[in-house]
Amino acid sequence: MRRQASTRRDGWEKTVEEQGLAYHRSAHPVHLARPYWDEGVHYVFGMDEVLDLERQVEELHAMCLEAVEHVIASGRQGDFAIPAWARPEVEASWRRRDPHVFGRFDLRYDGRGPAKLLEYNADTPTSLVESSVVQWFWLKDVHPGDDQWNSIHERLVQRWRELPLQSGPAHFAWTNMDETGEEAMTLGYLQETAEQAGLVTAAVAMEDVGWDARALRFVDMENRVIRTLCKLYPWEWAVADPFGPRAVAQQVSMTWIEPLWKMLLSNKALLAVLWEMYPGHPNLLPAYLDGPRDLPAHIVKPLLGREGAGMRVVTPAGTQSTEGDYGAEGHVYQEFRELPDFDGWRPVLGAWVVGDEAAGLGIRETSGLITDDTSSFVPHRIA
């Protein structure tokens, strides 16, 4: 693994926008000189290195599924701040093995040792368009003879074909709260992969999903019953909304992507449970729910935090924190290891899982200790 300078393509801004990255300006803080999509640099991997990372990712995913079983069997959903009324339905969703499509691991990796799990974005993973599409076309334009860890698109199409979906259109729902356009473009891309798999689809805003009181079903603006709903609206938000009990009660009659049981994987309490189950595992960092214990350097993460908000890094040299409204739900205390330094920039590897298989890689860089919404996405290749 090495970081290498690149020459940006002429008119790259228009190119990436035409490929679906229409939000590369709006989703990035305007005061930053560095663009969100930065093809002025990229990372280079060896094939053996990527094959080994694929193995590690699939092992982590299998461990996470074992952790879901452990949490449910031992009655520990309360550690994940899941409301008591929703816990039986989370368990039922898992027992049915309600189908899942995709997720993204965030990993610390320096090219020398095992990757370390930082978190699992298993319910509402983003950076999908840039990982699957935009960096692939960059590779074809700039390094056509090289390869890339990227079978995301093909695996998504195949995964939609595998799902036992009910008849009728599959609905893809964004929320009007997203002013950047990232959520709409991500769901639009997912909808495209579903259509390539042969599904009939429809787009709808979450705010426009209605309730048919007679049929006791969710409907769209044309009063069509919604039988499959793919969303990026987090389950922890949904269960707290007025329609939450209805959504939870509809688990049997609808297919939700992602399913309700993914609440247990998208929650950072998972990190502590994994460390309990697999202490000393080379892909894990020590993590606890009751405090930092004997960790001299640790990071305090809200269980439901997003984009690096509300975190606190504590080291013998001092404390750094980020602003955010998360944390009322509780925290996890994870050993802190600085992200590796490549020319003053620190990458986080976003390793994608589709179904139960490793599918590709996206890389975000930051100059600080915490990867937040100021990070930039950079492409990669396999030499």
Coordinates of N, CA, C and O in Angstrom, one line a residue, residues 74-236:
S74 N -28.6 -13.6 24.4 CA -28.3 -13.2 25.8 C -29.1 -12.1 26.3 O -28.9 -11.6 27.4
G75 N -30.0 -11.6 25.5 CA -30.9 -10.5 25.9 C -30.2 -9.2 26.2 O -30.5 -8.4 27.1
R76 N -29.3 -8.8 25.3 CA -28.4 -7.6 25.5 C -28.8 -6.5 24.6 O -28.0 -5.5 24.4
Q77 N -30.0 -6.4 24.1 CA -30.3 -5.3 23.2 C -30.4 -4.0 23.9 O -30.2 -3.0 23.3
G78 N -30.6 -4.0 25.2 CA -30.5 -2.8 26.0 C -29.2 -2.1 25.9 O -29.1 -0.9 26.0
D79 N -28.1 -2.9 25.8 CA -26.8 -2.3 25.6 C -26.7 -1.4 24.4 O -25.8 -0.6 24.2
F80 N -27.6 -1.7 23.4 CA -27.5 -1.0 22.1 C -28.6 0.2 22.1 O -28.8 0.7 21.0
A81 N -29.2 0.5 23.3 CA -30.1 1.6 23.4 C -31.4 1.3 22.5 O -32.0 2.3 22.0
I82 N -31.7 0.1 22.2 CA -32.9 -0.2 21.4 C -34.1 -0.2 22.4 O -34.1 -0.8 23.4
P83 N -35.2 0.5 22.0 CA -36.3 0.6 22.9 C -36.9 -0.8 23.2 O -36.9 -1.7 22.4
A84 N -37.3 -1.0 24.5 CA -37.8 -2.3 24.9 C -38.9 -2.8 24.0 O -39.0 -4.0 23.7
W85 N -39.8 -1.9 23.6 CA -41.0 -2.4 22.8 C -40.5 -2.9 21.4 O -41.3 -3.7 20.8
A86 N -39.4 -2.5 20.9 CA -38.9 -2.9 19.6 C -38.1 -4.2 19.6 O -37.9 -4.8 18.5
R87 N -37.6 -4.5 20.8 CA -36.6 -5.6 20.8 C -37.2 -7.0 20.4 O -36.5 -7.7 19.6
P88 N -38.4 -7.3 20.7 CA -39.0 -8.6 20.2 C -39.0 -8.6 18.6 O -38.8 -9.7 18.0
E89 N -39.3 -7.5 18.0 CA -39.3 -7.5 16.5 C -37.9 -7.5 15.9 O -37.8 -8.1 14.8
V90 N -36.9 -6.9 16.6 CA -35.6 -7.0 16.1 C -35.2 -8.5 16.2 O -34.6 -9.0 15.2
E91 N -35.5 -9.2 17.3 CA -35.2 -10.6 17.4 C -35.9 -11.4 16.3 O -35.3 -12.3 15.6
A92 N -37.2 -11.1 16.1 CA -38.0 -11.8 15.1 C -37.4 -11.6 13.7 O -37.3 -12.5 12.9
S93 N -36.9 -10.4 13.4 CA -36.3 -10.1 12.1 C -35.1 -10.9 11.9 O -34.8 -11.4 10.8
W94 N -34.3 -11.1 13.0 CA -33.1 -11.9 12.9 C -33.4 -13.4 12.7 O -32.8 -14.1 11.9
R95 N -34.4 -13.9 13.5 CA -34.7 -15.3 13.4 C -35.2 -15.6 12.1 O -35.0 -16.8 11.6
R96 N -35.9 -14.7 11.4 CA -36.4 -15.0 10.0 C -35.3 -14.8 9.0 O -35.5 -15.2 7.9
R97 N -34.2 -14.3 9.4 CA -33.1 -13.9 8.5 C -33.6 -13.0 7.4 O -33.4 -13.3 6.2
D98 N -34.3 -11.9 7.8 CA -34.8 -11.0 6.8 C -33.6 -10.5 5.9 O -32.5 -10.2 6.5
P99 N -33.7 -10.5 4.6 CA -32.6 -10.4 3.7 C -31.9 -9.0 3.8 O -32.6 -8.0 4.0
H100 N -30.6 -9.0 3.7 CA -29.8 -7.8 3.7 C -29.1 -7.7 2.4 O -28.9 -8.7 1.6
V101 N -28.7 -6.5 2.1 CA -28.0 -6.2 0.8 C -26.5 -5.8 1.0 O -25.6 -6.4 0.4
F102 N -26.3 -4.7 1.7 CA -24.9 -4.2 1.7 C -24.6 -3.5 3.0 O -25.4 -3.2 3.8
G103 N -23.3 -3.3 3.2 CA -22.7 -2.6 4.3 C -21.3 -2.2 4.1 O -20.7 -2.6 3.1
R104 N -20.7 -1.3 5.0 CA -19.4 -0.9 4.8 C -18.6 -0.9 6.1 O -19.0 -0.2 7.0
F105 N -17.5 -1.6 6.1 CA -16.6 -1.6 7.3 C -15.7 -0.4 7.1 O -15.1 -0.1 6.0
D106 N -15.4 0.4 8.2 CA -14.4 1.4 8.3 C -13.2 0.7 9.0 O -13.3 0.3 10.1
L107 N -12.0 0.7 8.3 CA -10.9 0.0 8.8 C -9.6 0.9 8.9 O -9.4 1.8 8.1
R108 N -8.8 0.7 9.9 CA -7.5 1.3 10.0 C -6.5 0.3 9.4 O -6.5 -0.9 9.8
Y109 N -5.8 0.7 8.4 CA -4.8 -0.2 7.7 C -3.6 0.6 7.2 O -3.8 1.7 6.6
D110 N -2.4 0.1 7.5 CA -1.2 0.8 7.1 C -0.4 0.1 6.1 O 0.7 0.5 5.8
G111 N -0.9 -1.1 5.6 CA -0.1 -1.8 4.7 C 0.9 -2.8 5.3 O 1.5 -3.6 4.5
R112 N 1.0 -2.8 6.6 CA 2.0 -3.7 7.2 C 1.4 -4.7 8.2 O 1.9 -5.8 8.3
G113 N 0.3 -4.3 8.8 CA -0.3 -5.3 9.8 C -1.7 -5.5 9.4 O -2.3 -5.0 8.4
P114 N -2.4 -6.3 10.3 CA -3.8 -6.6 10.0 C -4.7 -5.3 10.1 O -4.3 -4.4 10.8
A115 N -5.7 -5.3 9.3 CA -6.7 -4.2 9.4 C -7.4 -4.2 10.7 O -7.6 -5.3 11.3
K116 N -7.7 -3.0 11.2 CA -8.4 -2.9 12.5 C -9.8 -2.3 12.3 O -9.9 -1.3 11.7
L117 N -10.8 -3.0 12.9 CA -12.1 -2.5 12.7 C -12.4 -1.2 13.5 O -12.1 -1.2 14.8
L118 N -12.8 -0.2 12.9 CA -13.2 1.1 13.6 C -14.7 1.1 13.8 O -15.2 1.6 14.8
E119 N -15.5 0.7 12.8 CA -17.0 0.6 12.9 C -17.5 -0.1 11.7 O -16.8 -0.3 10.7
Y120 N -18.8 -0.5 11.8 CA -19.5 -1.1 10.7 C -20.7 -0.3 10.4 O -21.6 -0.2 11.1
N121 N -20.7 0.3 9.2 CA -21.8 1.1 8.7 C -22.7 0.1 8.0 O -22.7 -0.1 6.8
A122 N -23.6 -0.6 8.7 CA -24.3 -1.7 8.2 C -25.8 -1.4 7.9 O -26.4 -2.2 7.2
D123 N -26.3 -0.2 8.3 CA -27.7 0.1 8.0 C -27.8 1.2 6.9 O -28.6 1.1 6.0
T124 N -27.0 2.3 7.0 CA -27.1 3.4 6.1 C -25.7 3.8 5.5 O -25.3 4.9 5.6
P125 N -25.0 2.8 4.8 CA -23.7 3.2 4.3 C -23.8 4.1 3.1 O -24.6 4.0 2.2
T126 N -22.9 5.1 3.1 CA -22.8 6.1 2.0 C -21.4 6.0 1.4 O -20.6 5.1 1.8
S127 N -21.1 6.9 0.5 CA -19.9 6.9 -0.4 C -20.0 5.7 -1.4 O -18.9 5.2 -1.9
L128 N -21.2 5.2 -1.7 CA -21.4 4.1 -2.6 C -21.1 4.5 -4.0 O -20.4 3.7 -4.8
V129 N -21.6 5.6 -4.5 CA -21.5 6.0 -5.9 C -20.0 6.2 -6.2 O -19.5 5.7 -7.3
E130 N -19.3 6.9 -5.4 CA -17.8 7.1 -5.7 C -17.0 5.8 -5.6 O -16.1 5.6 -6.3
S131 N -17.4 4.9 -4.7 CA -16.7 3.6 -4.5 C -16.9 2.7 -5.7 O -16.0 2.1 -6.3
S132 N -18.2 2.6 -6.2 CA -18.6 1.7 -7.2 C -18.3 2.2 -8.6 O -17.8 1.4 -9.4
V133 N -18.7 3.4 -8.8 CA -18.8 3.9 -10.2 C -17.7 4.9 -10.6 O -16.9 4.7 -11.5
V134 N -17.6 5.9 -9.8 CA -16.7 7.1 -10.2 C -15.2 6.6 -10.2 O -14.5 7.0 -11.2
Q135 N -14.8 5.9 -9.2 CA -13.3 5.6 -9.2 C -13.1 4.5 -10.3 O -11.9 4.4 -10.7
W136 N -14.1 3.7 -10.6 CA -13.9 2.7 -11.7 C -13.6 3.4 -13.0 O -12.7 3.0 -13.7
F137 N -14.4 4.4 -13.3 CA -14.2 5.1 -14.6 C -12.9 5.9 -14.6 O -12.2 6.1 -15.6
W138 N -12.5 6.4 -13.4 CA -11.2 7.0 -13.2 C -10.1 6.0 -13.6 O -9.2 6.4 -14.4
L139 N -10.2 4.8 -13.1 CA -9.2 3.8 -13.4 C -9.1 3.5 -14.9 O -8.0 3.4 -15.5
K140 N -10.3 3.4 -15.6 CA -10.3 3.1 -17.0 C -9.7 4.2 -17.8 O -9.1 4.0 -18.8
D141 N -9.9 5.5 -17.3 CA -9.3 6.6 -18.0 C -7.8 6.8 -17.8 O -7.1 7.2 -18.7
V142 N -7.4 6.5 -16.6 CA -6.0 6.9 -16.2 C -5.1 5.7 -16.1 O -3.9 5.9 -16.5
H143 N -5.5 4.6 -15.7 CA -4.7 3.4 -15.6 C -5.4 2.2 -16.2 O -5.8 1.3 -15.5
P144 N -5.7 2.2 -17.5 CA -6.5 1.2 -18.1 C -5.9 -0.2 -18.0 O -6.7 -1.2 -18.1
G145 N -4.7 -0.3 -17.8 CA -4.1 -1.7 -17.7 C -4.1 -2.3 -16.3 O -3.6 -3.4 -16.1
D146 N -4.5 -1.5 -15.3 CA -4.5 -1.9 -13.9 C -5.9 -2.4 -13.5 O -6.9 -2.3 -14.2
D147 N -5.9 -3.0 -12.3 CA -7.2 -3.5 -11.7 C -7.6 -2.7 -10.5 O -6.9 -1.7 -10.1
Q148 N -8.7 -3.0 -9.9 CA -9.2 -2.3 -8.8 C -10.0 -3.3 -7.9 O -10.6 -4.2 -8.5
W149 N -9.9 -3.1 -6.6 CA -10.8 -3.9 -5.7 C -12.2 -3.3 -5.8 O -12.6 -2.4 -5.0
N150 N -13.0 -3.8 -6.7 CA -14.3 -3.2 -7.0 C -15.1 -4.1 -7.9 O -15.1 -4.0 -9.1
S151 N -15.9 -4.9 -7.2 CA -17.0 -5.7 -7.9 C -18.3 -5.3 -7.3 O -19.3 -6.1 -7.4
I152 N -18.4 -4.1 -6.8 CA -19.6 -3.6 -6.1 C -20.8 -3.6 -7.0 O -21.9 -4.2 -6.6
H153 N -20.7 -3.1 -8.2 CA -21.8 -3.0 -9.0 C -22.4 -4.3 -9.4 O -23.6 -4.6 -9.3
E154 N -21.5 -5.2 -9.9 CA -21.9 -6.5 -10.3 C -22.6 -7.3 -9.2 O -23.6 -8.0 -9.3
R155 N -22.0 -7.2 -8.0 CA -22.5 -7.9 -6.8 C -23.9 -7.4 -6.4 O -24.7 -8.1 -5.9
L156 N -24.1 -6.0 -6.5 CA -25.4 -5.5 -6.1 C -26.4 -6.0 -7.1 O -27.5 -6.4 -6.6
V157 N -26.2 -6.0 -8.4 CA -27.1 -6.5 -9.3 C -27.5 -7.9 -9.0 O -28.7 -8.3 -9.0
Q158 N -26.5 -8.7 -8.8 CA -26.7 -10.1 -8.5 C -27.5 -10.3 -7.2 O -28.4 -11.2 -7.1
R159 N -27.2 -9.5 -6.2 CA -27.9 -9.6 -4.9 C -29.4 -9.3 -5.0 O -30.2 -10.0 -4.4
W160 N -29.7 -8.3 -5.8 CA -31.1 -8.0 -6.0 C -31.8 -9.2 -6.7 O -33.0 -9.5 -6.4
R161 N -31.1 -9.9 -7.6 CA -31.7 -11.1 -8.2 C -32.0 -12.2 -7.2 O -32.9 -13.0 -7.4
E162 N -31.2 -12.3 -6.1 CA -31.3 -13.3 -5.2 C -32.4 -13.1 -4.2 O -32.8 -14.1 -3.5
L163 N -32.8 -11.9 -4.0 CA -33.8 -11.6 -2.9 C -35.2 -12.2 -3.2 O -35.7 -12.0 -4.3
P164 N -35.8 -12.8 -2.2 CA -37.2 -13.3 -2.4 C -38.2 -12.2 -2.2 O -38.9 -12.1 -1.2
L165 N -38.3 -11.3 -3.2 CA -39.2 -10.1 -3.0 C -40.6 -10.4 -3.5 O -40.8 -11.2 -4.3
Q166 N -41.5 -9.7 -2.9 CA -42.9 -9.8 -3.3 C -43.2 -9.1 -4.6 O -42.3 -8.3 -5.1
S167 N -44.3 -9.3 -5.2 CA -44.7 -8.7 -6.5 C -44.9 -7.2 -6.2 O -45.1 -6.7 -5.1
G168 N -44.9 -6.5 -7.4 CA -45.1 -5.0 -7.3 C -43.7 -4.3 -7.3 O -42.7 -4.9 -7.1
P169 N -43.8 -3.0 -7.5 CA -42.5 -2.3 -7.6 C -41.7 -2.2 -6.2 O -42.4 -2.2 -5.2
A170 N -40.4 -2.3 -6.4 CA -39.6 -2.1 -5.2 C -39.4 -0.6 -5.1 O -39.0 0.1 -6.0
H171 N -39.7 0.0 -3.9 CA -39.6 1.4 -3.7 C -38.3 1.8 -3.1 O -37.7 1.1 -2.2
F172 N -37.7 2.9 -3.6 CA -36.5 3.5 -3.1 C -36.7 4.9 -2.5 O -37.2 5.8 -3.3
A173 N -36.5 5.1 -1.2 CA -37.0 6.3 -0.5 C -35.8 7.1 0.0 O -35.0 6.6 0.8
W174 N -35.8 8.3 -0.4 CA -34.8 9.3 0.2 C -35.6 10.2 1.1 O -36.8 10.1 1.2
T175 N -34.9 11.0 1.8 CA -35.6 12.0 2.7 C -35.3 13.4 2.3 O -34.2 13.7 1.9
N176 N -36.3 14.3 2.4 CA -36.1 15.7 2.0 C -35.2 16.4 3.0 O -34.9 17.6 2.7
M177 N -34.9 15.8 4.1 CA -34.0 16.5 5.0 C -32.6 16.6 4.5 O -31.8 17.4 4.9
D178 N -32.2 15.7 3.5 CA -30.9 15.8 2.9 C -30.8 16.9 1.9 O -31.4 16.8 0.8
E179 N -30.1 17.9 2.2 CA -30.0 19.1 1.3 C -28.8 19.0 0.3 O -28.7 19.8 -0.6
T180 N -28.0 18.0 0.5 CA -26.8 17.9 -0.4 C -27.1 17.1 -1.6 O -26.3 17.3 -2.6
G181 N -28.0 16.3 -1.6 CA -28.3 15.4 -2.8 C -27.6 14.1 -2.7 O -27.9 13.2 -3.5
E182 N -26.8 13.8 -1.7 CA -26.0 12.6 -1.6 C -27.0 11.4 -1.4 O -26.8 10.3 -2.1
E183 N -27.9 11.5 -0.5 CA -28.8 10.4 -0.3 C -29.7 10.1 -1.5 O -29.9 8.9 -1.9
A184 N -30.2 11.1 -2.2 CA -31.0 10.9 -3.4 C -30.2 10.2 -4.5 O -30.7 9.3 -5.1
M185 N -28.9 10.6 -4.7 CA -28.1 10.0 -5.7 C -27.7 8.6 -5.3 O -27.7 7.7 -6.2
T186 N -27.5 8.3 -4.0 CA -27.1 7.0 -3.6 C -28.3 6.0 -3.8 O -28.1 4.9 -4.4
L187 N -29.5 6.5 -3.5 CA -30.7 5.7 -3.7 C -31.0 5.5 -5.2 O -31.5 4.5 -5.6
G188 N -30.8 6.6 -5.9 CA -31.0 6.5 -7.4 C -30.1 5.4 -8.0 O -30.5 4.7 -8.9
Y189 N -28.8 5.4 -7.5 CA -27.9 4.4 -8.0 C -28.3 3.0 -7.6 O -28.3 2.0 -8.4
L190 N -28.7 2.8 -6.3 CA -29.2 1.5 -5.9 C -30.5 1.1 -6.7 O -30.6 -0.1 -7.1
Q191 N -31.3 2.0 -7.0 CA -32.5 1.8 -7.8 C -32.1 1.3 -9.2 O -32.7 0.4 -9.8
E192 N -31.0 1.9 -9.8 CA -30.5 1.5 -11.1 C -30.0 0.1 -11.1 O -30.3 -0.7 -12.0
T193 N -29.3 -0.3 -10.0 CA -28.8 -1.7 -9.9 C -29.9 -2.7 -9.8 O -29.9 -3.8 -10.4
A194 N -31.0 -2.3 -9.1 CA -32.2 -3.2 -9.0 C -32.9 -3.3 -10.3 O -33.3 -4.4 -10.7
E195 N -32.9 -2.2 -11.1 CA -33.6 -2.3 -12.4 C -32.7 -3.2 -13.4 O -33.3 -4.0 -14.2
Q196 N -31.4 -3.1 -13.2 CA -30.5 -4.0 -14.1 C -30.7 -5.4 -13.7 O -30.5 -6.3 -14.5
A197 N -31.2 -5.7 -12.5 CA -31.5 -7.1 -12.0 C -32.8 -7.5 -12.5 O -33.2 -8.7 -12.2
G198 N -33.6 -6.6 -13.1 CA -34.9 -7.0 -13.7 C -36.1 -6.6 -12.8 O -37.2 -7.0 -13.1
L199 N -35.8 -5.9 -11.7 CA -36.9 -5.5 -10.8 C -37.6 -4.2 -11.4 O -37.0 -3.4 -12.0
V200 N -38.9 -4.2 -11.1 CA -39.7 -2.9 -11.4 C -39.5 -2.1 -10.1 O -39.7 -2.5 -9.0
T201 N -39.2 -0.8 -10.3 CA -38.9 0.1 -9.2 C -39.7 1.4 -9.2 O -40.3 1.7 -10.3
A202 N -39.7 2.0 -8.1 CA -40.4 3.4 -8.0 C -39.6 4.2 -6.9 O -39.1 3.6 -6.0
A203 N -39.6 5.5 -7.2 CA -38.9 6.4 -6.2 C -39.9 7.1 -5.4 O -41.0 7.5 -5.9
V204 N -39.6 7.4 -4.1 CA -40.5 8.1 -3.3 C -39.7 8.7 -2.2 O -38.7 8.2 -1.8
A205 N -40.2 9.9 -1.7 CA -39.6 10.5 -0.5 C -40.2 9.9 0.7 O -41.4 9.5 0.8
M206 N -39.4 9.7 1.8 CA -39.9 9.1 3.0 C -41.0 10.0 3.5 O -42.0 9.4 4.1
E207 N -41.0 11.3 3.3 CA -42.0 12.2 3.8 C -43.4 11.9 3.1 O -44.4 12.3 3.6
D208 N -43.3 11.3 1.9 CA -44.5 11.1 1.1 C -45.1 9.7 1.3 O -46.1 9.3 0.7
V209 N -44.4 8.8 2.1 CA -45.0 7.5 2.4 C -46.2 7.7 3.3 O -46.1 8.3 4.3
G210 N -47.3 7.1 2.8 CA -48.6 7.2 3.6 C -49.0 5.9 4.2 O -48.3 4.9 4.0
W211 N -50.0 6.0 5.0 CA -50.6 4.9 5.7 C -52.0 4.7 5.3 O -52.8 5.6 5.4
D212 N -52.3 3.5 4.8 CA -53.7 3.1 4.5 C -54.3 2.5 5.7 O -54.0 1.3 6.1
A213 N -55.2 3.2 6.4 CA -55.7 2.7 7.7 C -56.6 1.5 7.5 O -56.8 0.7 8.4
R214 N -57.2 1.3 6.3 CA -58.1 0.2 6.1 C -57.2 -1.1 5.9 O -57.5 -2.1 6.5
A215 N -56.3 -1.0 4.9 CA -55.4 -2.1 4.6 C -54.3 -2.4 5.6 O -53.7 -3.4 5.6
L216 N -54.1 -1.4 6.5 CA -53.0 -1.4 7.4 C -51.7 -1.7 6.7 O -50.9 -2.5 7.1
R217 N -51.4 -0.9 5.7 CA -50.2 -1.0 4.9 C -49.7 0.4 4.5 O -50.5 1.3 4.4
F218 N -48.4 0.5 4.3 CA -47.8 1.7 3.8 C -48.1 1.8 2.3 O -48.0 0.8 1.6
V219 N -48.3 3.0 1.8 CA -48.6 3.2 0.4 C -47.8 4.4 -0.1 O -47.3 5.3 0.7
D220 N -47.6 4.5 -1.4 CA -46.9 5.6 -2.0 C -47.9 6.7 -2.5 O -49.1 6.6 -2.2
M221 N -47.5 7.7 -3.2 CA -48.3 8.8 -3.6 C -49.4 8.4 -4.5 O -50.4 9.1 -4.7
E222 N -49.3 7.2 -5.2 CA -50.3 6.7 -6.1 C -51.2 5.7 -5.4 O -51.9 4.9 -6.1
N223 N -51.0 5.6 -4.1 CA -51.8 4.6 -3.3 C -51.5 3.2 -3.7 O -52.3 2.3 -3.5
R224 N -50.3 2.9 -4.2 CA -49.8 1.6 -4.4 C -49.2 1.1 -3.1 O -48.4 1.8 -2.4
V225 N -49.5 -0.2 -2.7 CA -49.0 -0.7 -1.5 C -47.5 -0.9 -1.7 O -47.0 -1.4 -2.7
I226 N -46.7 -0.5 -0.6 CA -45.3 -0.6 -0.6 C -44.9 -2.0 0.0 O -45.2 -2.2 1.2
R227 N -44.4 -2.9 -0.8 CA -44.0 -4.2 -0.4 C -42.5 -4.4 -0.1 O -42.1 -5.2 0.6
T228 N -41.7 -3.6 -0.8 CA -40.3 -3.5 -0.6 C -39.9 -2.1 -0.5 O -40.2 -1.3 -1.4
L229 N -39.1 -1.8 0.5 CA -38.7 -0.4 0.7 C -37.2 -0.4 1.0 O -36.7 -0.9 2.0
C230 N -36.4 0.2 0.1 CA -35.0 0.5 0.3 C -34.8 1.9 0.8 O -35.3 2.8 0.1
K231 N -34.1 2.1 1.9 CA -34.0 3.5 2.4 C -32.6 3.7 3.0 O -31.9 2.7 3.2
L232 N -32.3 4.9 3.2 CA -31.1 5.3 4.0 C -31.5 6.0 5.3 O -30.7 6.7 5.9
Y233 N -32.8 6.0 5.6 CA -33.3 6.6 6.8 C -33.0 5.6 8.0 O -33.5 4.5 8.0
P234 N -32.2 6.0 8.9 CA -31.7 5.1 9.9 C -32.8 4.5 10.8 O -33.8 5.2 11.1
W235 N -32.7 3.2 11.1 CA -33.7 2.6 11.9 C -33.8 3.2 13.3 O -34.9 3.3 13.9
E236 N -32.7 3.8 13.9 CA -32.9 4.4 15.2 C -33.7 5.7 15.1 O -34.4 6.0 16.1

